[in-house]
Amino acid sequence: MISNIFTLIGQISIFQYVYALFTSLYTSAFRSSKKPRDFGKWAIVTGATDGIGKAMAIELYKHGLNLMIIGRNKGKLSNTALEMRNLQIYPEPEIKEVVMDFSDPSGYDQLNEEIKKLDDIGILVNNAGVGYPYPQYFDELDVSLINEIIDVNIRGVFMMTKMVYGKMKEQRRGAILCIGSGFSELTSAPLYSIYASSKKAIQNFCNNLQIESSAYNIVVQCQILFIVMTKLSKMKKETLFVIPPQKMAQESIRELCKGGLIWSTICPYWAHKLQLIFANLIPTFIWNSLILWKLRSIRDRALKKKVA
């Protein structure tokens, strides 16, 4: 009797993930697409000085959107803007650079004033984020890092979304894209407890806001990414599962622009979808042991390098 119950539970779990894979791949292949400009004339990208944020800004610029790029380093922001202008898109979209450190809430009033000047805001990309330098136990974390993760990863997303949502609601169109993390969707992520929790909070926020916003033709998505070749990941070699930010940006925008059924949480890159589904098929007690062993070994190597 008990063995039959466990068999049934296992079959239901397998069906659940196979169904998720099928529906995700089906909608990726067959949904009709919009163009980024169908959401509006302006796109706002946070954390646009490096990595995914910079790649997203450049990709949206290529589609002819005006860009407000936000980052905490003025020099890097200017480099991103210059790189976009050198693409020589015609007619040339506008670019506005705004310096903002999301760990310092005193800058929100000025940022809000800049956003109010924009008409027809179409896309917001909440990309700015803070992570761990390497896997760490909870009690090893500096309080300053915990506060920074909360300020940037959570409060920053809430505040940016609040600033644009009213305009999108009036326009009855728009898209809000939050860059998530695979850690929030895995069975567990020990040694990344605060970071994973911050990303899970944003995922839950997107799930709820998508229900509220659907009546106003506003798309809200939390896109789950695994390893991308950025400074944060420290990965330099492209593989099937590790891709450059430029490719990730293309996949993200393509997924955001697909019509039909809207998923509030989705992996835009197909290989990352497979990673997530198969990782979550591993029984919890096995996964917990494996991930703890793996992340602890990465932590130990990082500490040795720190001492050396």
PDB file of C-alpha atoms in Angstrom:
ATOM      1  CA  MET A   1       0.000   0.000   0.000  1.00  0.00           C
ATOM      2  CA  ILE A   2       2.728   2.475   1.011  1.00  0.00           C
ATOM      3  CA  SER A   3       4.844   1.551  -2.013  1.00  0.00           C
ATOM      4  CA  ASN A   4       1.857   2.217  -4.288  1.00  0.00           C
ATOM      5  CA  ILE A   5       1.403   5.661  -2.733  1.00  0.00           C
ATOM      6  CA  PHE A   6       5.083   6.534  -3.311  1.00  0.00           C
ATOM      7  CA  THR A   7       4.819   5.253  -6.891  1.00  0.00           C
ATOM      8  CA  LEU A   8       1.783   7.466  -7.491  1.00  0.00           C
ATOM      9  CA  ILE A   9       3.550  10.503  -6.013  1.00  0.00           C
ATOM     10  CA  GLY A  10       6.551   9.846  -8.237  1.00  0.00           C
ATOM     11  CA  GLN A  11       4.375   9.528 -11.328  1.00  0.00           C
ATOM     12  CA  ILE A  12       2.564  12.770 -10.523  1.00  0.00           C
ATOM     13  CA  SER A  13       5.894  14.588 -10.033  1.00  0.00           C
ATOM     14  CA  ILE A  14       7.273  13.311 -13.329  1.00  0.00           C
ATOM     15  CA  PHE A  15       4.053  14.259 -15.140  1.00  0.00           C
ATOM     16  CA  GLN A  16       4.215  17.734 -13.607  1.00  0.00           C
ATOM     17  CA  TYR A  17       7.718  18.439 -14.912  1.00  0.00           C
ATOM     18  CA  VAL A  18       7.143  16.807 -18.313  1.00  0.00           C
ATOM     19  CA  TYR A  19       4.000  18.927 -18.687  1.00  0.00           C
ATOM     20  CA  ALA A  20       5.925  22.056 -17.676  1.00  0.00           C
ATOM     21  CA  LEU A  21       8.633  21.269 -20.231  1.00  0.00           C
ATOM     22  CA  PHE A  22       6.120  20.563 -23.009  1.00  0.00           C
ATOM     23  CA  THR A  23       4.018  23.673 -22.441  1.00  0.00           C
ATOM     24  CA  SER A  24       7.097  25.871 -22.107  1.00  0.00           C
ATOM     25  CA  LEU A  25       8.678  24.578 -25.324  1.00  0.00           C
ATOM     26  CA  TYR A  26       5.329  24.633 -27.157  1.00  0.00           C
ATOM     27  CA  THR A  27       4.567  28.231 -26.291  1.00  0.00           C
ATOM     28  CA  SER A  28       8.151  29.219 -27.126  1.00  0.00           C
ATOM     29  CA  ALA A  29       7.744  27.735 -30.594  1.00  0.00           C
ATOM     30  CA  PHE A  30       4.189  28.705 -31.540  1.00  0.00           C
ATOM     31  CA  ARG A  31       3.116  31.923 -29.828  1.00  0.00           C
ATOM     32  CA  SER A  32       2.748  34.925 -32.113  1.00  0.00           C
ATOM     33  CA  SER A  33       5.266  37.670 -31.429  1.00  0.00           C
ATOM     34  CA  LYS A  34       5.098  41.384 -30.764  1.00  0.00           C
ATOM     35  CA  LYS A  35       7.840  43.881 -31.449  1.00  0.00           C
ATOM     36  CA  PRO A  36       9.550  45.641 -28.512  1.00  0.00           C
ATOM     37  CA  ARG A  37       8.240  48.997 -29.763  1.00  0.00           C
ATOM     38  CA  ASP A  38       4.668  47.694 -29.522  1.00  0.00           C
ATOM     39  CA  PHE A  39       4.956  48.180 -25.756  1.00  0.00           C
ATOM     40  CA  GLY A  40       5.948  51.855 -26.048  1.00  0.00           C
ATOM     41  CA  LYS A  41       8.651  54.279 -27.193  1.00  0.00           C
ATOM     42  CA  TRP A  42      10.899  54.197 -24.117  1.00  0.00           C
ATOM     43  CA  ALA A  43      12.742  51.405 -22.330  1.00  0.00           C
ATOM     44  CA  ILE A  44      14.371  51.756 -18.914  1.00  0.00           C
ATOM     45  CA  VAL A  45      17.186  49.404 -17.938  1.00  0.00           C
ATOM     46  CA  THR A  46      18.768  49.301 -14.484  1.00  0.00           C
ATOM     47  CA  GLY A  47      22.287  47.998 -13.968  1.00  0.00           C
ATOM     48  CA  ALA A  48      23.094  48.927 -17.560  1.00  0.00           C
ATOM     49  CA  THR A  49      26.849  49.356 -17.144  1.00  0.00           C
ATOM     50  CA  ASP A  50      27.901  45.705 -17.493  1.00  0.00           C
ATOM     51  CA  GLY A  51      26.816  42.201 -18.330  1.00  0.00           C
ATOM     52  CA  ILE A  52      23.158  41.389 -18.894  1.00  0.00           C
ATOM     53  CA  GLY A  53      21.897  44.930 -18.250  1.00  0.00           C
ATOM     54  CA  LYS A  54      24.249  46.464 -20.788  1.00  0.00           C
ATOM     55  CA  ALA A  55      23.409  43.765 -23.330  1.00  0.00           C
ATOM     56  CA  MET A  56      19.670  44.294 -22.776  1.00  0.00           C
ATOM     57  CA  ALA A  57      20.013  48.051 -23.276  1.00  0.00           C
ATOM     58  CA  ILE A  58      21.961  47.605 -26.506  1.00  0.00           C
ATOM     59  CA  GLU A  59      19.521  45.005 -27.838  1.00  0.00           C
ATOM     60  CA  LEU A  60      16.500  47.217 -27.123  1.00  0.00           C
ATOM     61  CA  TYR A  61      18.294  50.165 -28.742  1.00  0.00           C
ATOM     62  CA  LYS A  62      18.777  48.040 -31.863  1.00  0.00           C
ATOM     63  CA  HIS A  63      15.002  47.626 -31.949  1.00  0.00           C
ATOM     64  CA  GLY A  64      14.614  51.401 -32.111  1.00  0.00           C
ATOM     65  CA  LEU A  65      13.518  52.160 -28.550  1.00  0.00           C
ATOM     66  CA  ASN A  66      14.635  55.274 -26.707  1.00  0.00           C
ATOM     67  CA  LEU A  67      16.698  54.230 -23.699  1.00  0.00           C
ATOM     68  CA  MET A  68      17.037  55.443 -20.142  1.00  0.00           C
ATOM     69  CA  ILE A  69      20.036  53.592 -18.765  1.00  0.00           C
ATOM     70  CA  ILE A  70      20.602  53.570 -15.015  1.00  0.00           C
ATOM     71  CA  GLY A  71      23.759  52.627 -13.140  1.00  0.00           C
ATOM     72  CA  ARG A  72      25.973  53.773 -10.317  1.00  0.00           C
ATOM     73  CA  ASN A  73      29.119  54.391 -12.394  1.00  0.00           C
ATOM     74  CA  LYS A  74      28.922  57.490 -14.601  1.00  0.00           C
ATOM     75  CA  GLY A  75      31.920  56.492 -16.705  1.00  0.00           C
ATOM     76  CA  LYS A  76      30.571  53.032 -17.481  1.00  0.00           C
ATOM     77  CA  LEU A  77      27.139  54.460 -18.275  1.00  0.00           C
ATOM     78  CA  SER A  78      28.712  56.824 -20.784  1.00  0.00           C
ATOM     79  CA  ASN A  79      30.598  53.913 -22.353  1.00  0.00           C
ATOM     80  CA  THR A  80      27.337  51.998 -22.762  1.00  0.00           C
ATOM     81  CA  ALA A  81      25.704  55.047 -24.358  1.00  0.00           C
ATOM     82  CA  LEU A  82      28.665  55.545 -26.703  1.00  0.00           C
ATOM     83  CA  GLU A  83      28.560  51.903 -27.736  1.00  0.00           C
ATOM     84  CA  MET A  84      24.873  52.276 -28.594  1.00  0.00           C
ATOM     85  CA  ARG A  85      25.381  55.472 -30.584  1.00  0.00           C
ATOM     86  CA  ASN A  86      28.191  53.827 -32.552  1.00  0.00           C
ATOM     87  CA  LEU A  87      25.640  51.340 -33.893  1.00  0.00           C
ATOM     88  CA  GLN A  88      24.363  54.227 -36.056  1.00  0.00           C
ATOM     89  CA  ILE A  89      20.698  53.279 -35.870  1.00  0.00           C
ATOM     90  CA  TYR A  90      18.519  55.526 -38.055  1.00  0.00           C
ATOM     91  CA  PRO A  91      16.508  57.357 -36.953  1.00  0.00           C
ATOM     92  CA  GLU A  92      18.730  57.562 -33.893  1.00  0.00           C
ATOM     93  CA  PRO A  93      16.846  56.798 -30.654  1.00  0.00           C
ATOM     94  CA  GLU A  94      17.316  59.039 -27.624  1.00  0.00           C
ATOM     95  CA  ILE A  95      19.537  57.983 -24.726  1.00  0.00           C
ATOM     96  CA  LYS A  96      19.280  59.329 -21.196  1.00  0.00           C
ATOM     97  CA  GLU A  97      21.917  58.434 -18.605  1.00  0.00           C
ATOM     98  CA  VAL A  98      20.943  58.453 -14.933  1.00  0.00           C
ATOM     99  CA  VAL A  99      23.414  57.749 -12.134  1.00  0.00           C
ATOM    100  CA  MET A 100      21.725  55.890  -9.281  1.00  0.00           C
ATOM    101  CA  ASP A 101      23.014  53.620  -6.531  1.00  0.00           C
ATOM    102  CA  PHE A 102      20.062  51.505  -5.420  1.00  0.00           C
ATOM    103  CA  SER A 103      21.731  50.785  -2.098  1.00  0.00           C
ATOM    104  CA  ASP A 104      21.226  54.492  -1.282  1.00  0.00           C
ATOM    105  CA  PRO A 105      17.476  55.289  -1.099  1.00  0.00           C
ATOM    106  CA  SER A 106      18.114  59.039  -1.025  1.00  0.00           C
ATOM    107  CA  GLY A 107      18.338  59.042  -4.825  1.00  0.00           C
ATOM    108  CA  TYR A 108      14.804  57.831  -5.524  1.00  0.00           C
ATOM    109  CA  ASP A 109      13.129  61.248  -5.552  1.00  0.00           C
ATOM    110  CA  GLN A 110      15.484  62.587  -8.211  1.00  0.00           C
ATOM    111  CA  LEU A 111      15.186  59.377 -10.227  1.00  0.00           C
ATOM    112  CA  ASN A 112      11.398  59.620 -10.116  1.00  0.00           C
ATOM    113  CA  GLU A 113      11.556  63.177 -11.457  1.00  0.00           C
ATOM    114  CA  GLU A 114      13.649  61.968 -14.409  1.00  0.00           C
ATOM    115  CA  ILE A 115      11.207  59.145 -15.137  1.00  0.00           C
ATOM    116  CA  LYS A 116       8.235  61.554 -15.041  1.00  0.00           C
ATOM    117  CA  LYS A 117       9.776  63.397 -18.011  1.00  0.00           C
ATOM    118  CA  LEU A 118       9.421  60.325 -20.232  1.00  0.00           C
ATOM    119  CA  ASP A 119       6.322  59.814 -22.322  1.00  0.00           C
ATOM    120  CA  ASP A 120       5.121  56.378 -23.438  1.00  0.00           C
ATOM    121  CA  ILE A 121       7.287  54.122 -21.265  1.00  0.00           C
ATOM    122  CA  GLY A 122       7.077  50.685 -22.850  1.00  0.00           C
ATOM    123  CA  ILE A 123       9.563  48.389 -21.121  1.00  0.00           C
ATOM    124  CA  LEU A 124      11.203  48.347 -17.709  1.00  0.00           C
ATOM    125  CA  VAL A 125      14.072  45.919 -17.183  1.00  0.00           C
ATOM    126  CA  ASN A 126      14.809  45.431 -13.480  1.00  0.00           C
ATOM    127  CA  ASN A 127      18.308  44.047 -13.824  1.00  0.00           C
ATOM    128  CA  ALA A 128      20.377  45.760 -11.104  1.00  0.00           C
ATOM    129  CA  GLY A 129      21.319  43.220  -8.476  1.00  0.00           C
ATOM    130  CA  VAL A 130      23.826  42.266  -5.805  1.00  0.00           C
ATOM    131  CA  GLY A 131      25.089  38.757  -5.127  1.00  0.00           C
ATOM    132  CA  TYR A 132      27.605  36.945  -2.976  1.00  0.00           C
ATOM    133  CA  PRO A 133      31.314  37.105  -3.841  1.00  0.00           C
ATOM    134  CA  TYR A 134      31.323  33.328  -3.241  1.00  0.00           C
ATOM    135  CA  PRO A 135      29.077  30.815  -1.402  1.00  0.00           C
ATOM    136  CA  GLN A 136      28.834  31.673   2.299  1.00  0.00           C
ATOM    137  CA  TYR A 137      27.081  30.339   5.362  1.00  0.00           C
ATOM    138  CA  PHE A 138      24.412  32.667   6.713  1.00  0.00           C
ATOM    139  CA  ASP A 139      26.340  33.504   9.896  1.00  0.00           C
ATOM    140  CA  GLU A 140      29.408  34.473   7.841  1.00  0.00           C
ATOM    141  CA  LEU A 141      27.615  37.240   5.934  1.00  0.00           C
ATOM    142  CA  ASP A 142      28.375  40.863   6.723  1.00  0.00           C
ATOM    143  CA  VAL A 143      25.311  42.827   7.786  1.00  0.00           C
ATOM    144  CA  SER A 144      26.244  45.418   5.164  1.00  0.00           C
ATOM    145  CA  LEU A 145      25.931  42.807   2.397  1.00  0.00           C
ATOM    146  CA  ILE A 146      22.555  41.635   3.714  1.00  0.00           C
ATOM    147  CA  ASN A 147      21.284  45.226   3.705  1.00  0.00           C
ATOM    148  CA  GLU A 148      22.656  45.833   0.217  1.00  0.00           C
ATOM    149  CA  ILE A 149      20.925  42.726  -1.162  1.00  0.00           C
ATOM    150  CA  ILE A 150      17.624  43.833   0.369  1.00  0.00           C
ATOM    151  CA  ASP A 151      18.030  47.418  -0.877  1.00  0.00           C
ATOM    152  CA  VAL A 152      19.075  46.564  -4.435  1.00  0.00           C
ATOM    153  CA  ASN A 153      17.466  43.197  -5.201  1.00  0.00           C
ATOM    154  CA  ILE A 154      14.113  43.806  -3.505  1.00  0.00           C
ATOM    155  CA  ARG A 155      13.466  47.471  -2.693  1.00  0.00           C
ATOM    156  CA  GLY A 156      15.025  48.580  -5.989  1.00  0.00           C
ATOM    157  CA  VAL A 157      12.643  46.397  -7.994  1.00  0.00           C
ATOM    158  CA  PHE A 158       9.596  47.497  -6.003  1.00  0.00           C
ATOM    159  CA  MET A 159      10.446  51.184  -6.319  1.00  0.00           C
ATOM    160  CA  MET A 160      11.304  51.100 -10.033  1.00  0.00           C
ATOM    161  CA  THR A 161       8.115  49.205 -10.799  1.00  0.00           C
ATOM    162  CA  LYS A 162       6.077  51.666  -8.727  1.00  0.00           C
ATOM    163  CA  MET A 163       7.521  54.598 -10.694  1.00  0.00           C
ATOM    164  CA  VAL A 164       6.493  53.265 -14.114  1.00  0.00           C
ATOM    165  CA  TYR A 165       3.397  51.189 -13.358  1.00  0.00           C
ATOM    166  CA  GLY A 166       0.945  54.086 -13.145  1.00  0.00           C
ATOM    167  CA  LYS A 167       1.998  55.393 -16.571  1.00  0.00           C
ATOM    168  CA  MET A 168       1.732  51.934 -18.116  1.00  0.00           C
ATOM    169  CA  LYS A 169      -1.714  51.504 -16.589  1.00  0.00           C
ATOM    170  CA  GLU A 170      -2.877  54.800 -18.111  1.00  0.00           C
ATOM    171  CA  GLN A 171      -1.435  53.784 -21.492  1.00  0.00           C
ATOM    172  CA  ARG A 172      -2.959  50.303 -21.130  1.00  0.00           C
ATOM    173  CA  ARG A 173       0.225  48.691 -22.367  1.00  0.00           C
ATOM    174  CA  GLY A 174       3.739  47.963 -21.174  1.00  0.00           C
ATOM    175  CA  ALA A 175       6.139  45.286 -20.014  1.00  0.00           C
ATOM    176  CA  ILE A 176       7.983  44.842 -16.729  1.00  0.00           C
ATOM    177  CA  LEU A 177      10.848  42.375 -16.841  1.00  0.00           C
ATOM    178  CA  CYS A 178      12.667  41.283 -13.691  1.00  0.00           C
ATOM    179  CA  ILE A 179      15.903  39.337 -14.027  1.00  0.00           C
ATOM    180  CA  GLY A 180      15.654  36.357 -11.698  1.00  0.00           C
ATOM    181  CA  SER A 181      17.948  33.519 -10.735  1.00  0.00           C
ATOM    182  CA  GLY A 182      17.845  29.752 -10.992  1.00  0.00           C
ATOM    183  CA  PHE A 183      18.606  29.653  -7.268  1.00  0.00           C
ATOM    184  CA  SER A 184      15.038  30.790  -6.555  1.00  0.00           C
ATOM    185  CA  GLU A 185      13.547  27.852  -8.474  1.00  0.00           C
ATOM    186  CA  LEU A 186      15.813  25.042  -7.307  1.00  0.00           C
ATOM    187  CA  THR A 187      14.767  22.735  -4.483  1.00  0.00           C
ATOM    188  CA  SER A 188      17.314  24.457  -2.232  1.00  0.00           C
ATOM    189  CA  ALA A 189      20.291  26.824  -2.443  1.00  0.00           C
ATOM    190  CA  PRO A 190      22.321  26.518   0.772  1.00  0.00           C
ATOM    191  CA  LEU A 191      25.174  29.005   1.195  1.00  0.00           C
ATOM    192  CA  TYR A 192      23.159  31.443  -0.927  1.00  0.00           C
ATOM    193  CA  SER A 193      20.232  31.734   1.483  1.00  0.00           C
ATOM    194  CA  ILE A 194      19.775  35.532   1.441  1.00  0.00           C
ATOM    195  CA  TYR A 195      20.453  35.952  -2.286  1.00  0.00           C
ATOM    196  CA  ALA A 196      18.119  33.097  -3.273  1.00  0.00           C
ATOM    197  CA  SER A 197      15.429  34.440  -0.945  1.00  0.00           C
ATOM    198  CA  SER A 198      15.671  37.916  -2.471  1.00  0.00           C
ATOM    199  CA  LYS A 199      15.165  36.478  -5.945  1.00  0.00           C
ATOM    200  CA  LYS A 200      12.264  34.324  -4.750  1.00  0.00           C
ATOM    201  CA  ALA A 201      10.622  37.449  -3.336  1.00  0.00           C
ATOM    202  CA  ILE A 202      10.802  39.137  -6.735  1.00  0.00           C
ATOM    203  CA  GLN A 203       9.484  36.039  -8.446  1.00  0.00           C
ATOM    204  CA  ASN A 204       6.477  36.018  -6.122  1.00  0.00           C
ATOM    205  CA  PHE A 205       5.996  39.750  -6.715  1.00  0.00           C
ATOM    206  CA  CYS A 206       5.900  39.192 -10.487  1.00  0.00           C
ATOM    207  CA  ASN A 207       3.463  36.294 -10.191  1.00  0.00           C
ATOM    208  CA  ASN A 208       1.028  38.431  -8.199  1.00  0.00           C
ATOM    209  CA  LEU A 209       1.466  41.630 -10.207  1.00  0.00           C
ATOM    210  CA  GLN A 210       0.885  39.801 -13.500  1.00  0.00           C
ATOM    211  CA  ILE A 211      -2.598  38.866 -12.270  1.00  0.00           C
ATOM    212  CA  GLU A 212      -3.311  42.491 -11.311  1.00  0.00           C
ATOM    213  CA  SER A 213      -1.915  43.951 -14.529  1.00  0.00           C
ATOM    214  CA  SER A 214      -3.367  41.582 -17.130  1.00  0.00           C
ATOM    215  CA  ALA A 215      -6.543  43.680 -17.426  1.00  0.00           C
ATOM    216  CA  TYR A 216      -4.394  46.648 -18.496  1.00  0.00           C
ATOM    217  CA  ASN A 217      -2.393  44.812 -21.178  1.00  0.00           C
ATOM    218  CA  ILE A 218       0.787  44.968 -19.066  1.00  0.00           C
ATOM    219  CA  VAL A 219       3.128  41.988 -19.212  1.00  0.00           C
ATOM    220  CA  VAL A 220       5.025  41.185 -16.004  1.00  0.00           C
ATOM    221  CA  GLN A 221       7.717  38.526 -16.155  1.00  0.00           C
ATOM    222  CA  CYS A 222      10.395  37.167 -13.872  1.00  0.00           C
ATOM    223  CA  GLN A 223      12.919  35.502 -16.146  1.00  0.00           C
ATOM    224  CA  ILE A 224      14.915  32.708 -14.539  1.00  0.00           C
ATOM    225  CA  LEU A 225      18.541  32.590 -15.652  1.00  0.00           C
ATOM    226  CA  PHE A 226      21.291  30.180 -14.808  1.00  0.00           C
ATOM    227  CA  ILE A 227      24.931  30.833 -15.674  1.00  0.00           C
ATOM    228  CA  VAL A 228      25.677  33.728 -18.023  1.00  0.00           C
ATOM    229  CA  MET A 229      29.192  34.925 -18.852  1.00  0.00           C
ATOM    230  CA  THR A 230      29.346  37.960 -16.571  1.00  0.00           C
ATOM    231  CA  LYS A 231      31.700  39.344 -13.930  1.00  0.00           C
ATOM    232  CA  LEU A 232      29.434  37.913 -11.244  1.00  0.00           C
ATOM    233  CA  SER A 233      29.617  34.342 -12.575  1.00  0.00           C
ATOM    234  CA  LYS A 234      33.321  34.630 -13.481  1.00  0.00           C
ATOM    235  CA  MET A 235      32.668  32.226 -16.377  1.00  0.00           C
ATOM    236  CA  LYS A 236      34.633  33.029 -19.538  1.00  0.00           C
ATOM    237  CA  LYS A 237      33.977  30.055 -21.833  1.00  0.00           C
ATOM    238  CA  GLU A 238      30.737  29.617 -23.753  1.00  0.00           C
ATOM    239  CA  THR A 239      29.069  26.193 -23.586  1.00  0.00           C
ATOM    240  CA  LEU A 240      25.571  24.844 -24.186  1.00  0.00           C
ATOM    241  CA  PHE A 241      24.536  25.922 -20.682  1.00  0.00           C
ATOM    242  CA  VAL A 242      26.796  28.988 -20.277  1.00  0.00           C
ATOM    243  CA  ILE A 243      26.071  31.763 -22.759  1.00  0.00           C
ATOM    244  CA  PRO A 244      27.278  35.347 -23.297  1.00  0.00           C
ATOM    245  CA  PRO A 245      25.066  38.228 -22.131  1.00  0.00           C
ATOM    246  CA  GLN A 246      24.389  39.317 -25.723  1.00  0.00           C
ATOM    247  CA  LYS A 247      22.756  35.983 -26.523  1.00  0.00           C
ATOM    248  CA  MET A 248      20.901  36.010 -23.213  1.00  0.00           C
ATOM    249  CA  ALA A 249      19.517  39.466 -23.997  1.00  0.00           C
ATOM    250  CA  GLN A 250      18.239  38.296 -27.377  1.00  0.00           C
ATOM    251  CA  GLU A 251      16.520  35.293 -25.790  1.00  0.00           C
ATOM    252  CA  SER A 252      15.046  37.450 -23.003  1.00  0.00           C
ATOM    253  CA  ILE A 253      13.550  40.029 -25.343  1.00  0.00           C
ATOM    254  CA  ARG A 254      12.243  37.357 -27.693  1.00  0.00           C
ATOM    255  CA  GLU A 255      10.473  35.651 -24.781  1.00  0.00           C
ATOM    256  CA  LEU A 256       9.076  38.926 -23.460  1.00  0.00           C
ATOM    257  CA  CYS A 257       7.615  39.800 -26.848  1.00  0.00           C
ATOM    258  CA  LYS A 258       5.775  36.537 -27.449  1.00  0.00           C
ATOM    259  CA  GLY A 259       2.019  36.895 -27.461  1.00  0.00           C
ATOM    260  CA  GLY A 260      -0.637  34.461 -26.326  1.00  0.00           C
ATOM    261  CA  LEU A 261      -0.405  32.803 -22.932  1.00  0.00           C
ATOM    262  CA  ILE A 262       1.800  34.870 -20.613  1.00  0.00           C
ATOM    263  CA  TRP A 263       3.978  33.111 -18.070  1.00  0.00           C
ATOM    264  CA  SER A 264       4.915  35.315 -15.125  1.00  0.00           C
ATOM    265  CA  THR A 265       7.912  33.082 -14.348  1.00  0.00           C
ATOM    266  CA  ILE A 266       9.870  31.546 -17.201  1.00  0.00           C
ATOM    267  CA  CYS A 267      13.336  30.503 -18.372  1.00  0.00           C
ATOM    268  CA  PRO A 268      13.914  32.366 -21.652  1.00  0.00           C
ATOM    269  CA  TYR A 269      16.805  30.120 -22.750  1.00  0.00           C
ATOM    270  CA  TRP A 270      15.828  26.551 -23.637  1.00  0.00           C
ATOM    271  CA  ALA A 271      18.952  24.870 -22.189  1.00  0.00           C
ATOM    272  CA  HIS A 272      18.354  26.602 -18.854  1.00  0.00           C
ATOM    273  CA  LYS A 273      14.788  25.260 -18.910  1.00  0.00           C
ATOM    274  CA  LEU A 274      16.143  21.739 -19.226  1.00  0.00           C
ATOM    275  CA  GLN A 275      18.631  22.332 -16.408  1.00  0.00           C
ATOM    276  CA  LEU A 276      15.887  23.503 -14.085  1.00  0.00           C
ATOM    277  CA  ILE A 277      13.426  20.737 -14.860  1.00  0.00           C
ATOM    278  CA  PHE A 278      15.916  17.914 -14.509  1.00  0.00           C
ATOM    279  CA  ALA A 279      17.518  19.409 -11.383  1.00  0.00           C
ATOM    280  CA  ASN A 280      14.108  19.484  -9.722  1.00  0.00           C
ATOM    281  CA  LEU A 281      13.467  15.845 -10.642  1.00  0.00           C
ATOM    282  CA  ILE A 282      16.246  14.825  -8.243  1.00  0.00           C
ATOM    283  CA  PRO A 283      14.784  13.689  -4.894  1.00  0.00           C
ATOM    284  CA  THR A 284      15.072  16.411  -2.265  1.00  0.00           C
ATOM    285  CA  PHE A 285      17.311  14.527   0.170  1.00  0.00           C
ATOM    286  CA  ILE A 286      19.774  13.699  -2.626  1.00  0.00           C
ATOM    287  CA  TRP A 287      19.709  17.232  -4.051  1.00  0.00           C
ATOM    288  CA  ASN A 288      20.291  18.832  -0.652  1.00  0.00           C
ATOM    289  CA  SER A 289      23.397  16.717  -0.089  1.00  0.00           C
ATOM    290  CA  LEU A 290      24.759  17.268  -3.602  1.00  0.00           C
ATOM    291  CA  ILE A 291      24.255  21.033  -3.708  1.00  0.00           C
ATOM    292  CA  LEU A 292      25.670  21.516  -0.215  1.00  0.00           C
ATOM    293  CA  TRP A 293      28.766  19.495  -1.128  1.00  0.00           C
ATOM    294  CA  LYS A 294      29.217  21.397  -4.417  1.00  0.00           C
ATOM    295  CA  LEU A 295      28.778  24.891  -2.995  1.00  0.00           C
ATOM    296  CA  ARG A 296      30.861  24.129   0.073  1.00  0.00           C
ATOM    297  CA  SER A 297      33.744  23.025  -2.162  1.00  0.00           C
ATOM    298  CA  ILE A 298      33.477  26.289  -4.144  1.00  0.00           C
ATOM    299  CA  ARG A 299      33.489  28.218  -0.867  1.00  0.00           C
ATOM    300  CA  ASP A 300      36.576  26.396   0.379  1.00  0.00           C
ATOM    301  CA  ARG A 301      38.487  27.117  -2.838  1.00  0.00           C
ATOM    302  CA  ALA A 302      37.511  30.797  -2.673  1.00  0.00           C
ATOM    303  CA  LEU A 303      38.720  31.078   0.924  1.00  0.00           C
ATOM    304  CA  LYS A 304      42.048  29.482   0.017  1.00  0.00           C
ATOM    305  CA  LYS A 305      42.532  32.012  -2.789  1.00  0.00           C
ATOM    306  CA  LYS A 306      41.646  34.805  -0.371  1.00  0.00           C
ATOM    307  CA  VAL A 307      44.341  33.725   2.065  1.00  0.00           C
ATOM    308  CA  ALA A 308      46.974  33.143  -0.638  1.00  0.00           C
TER     309      ALA A 308
END
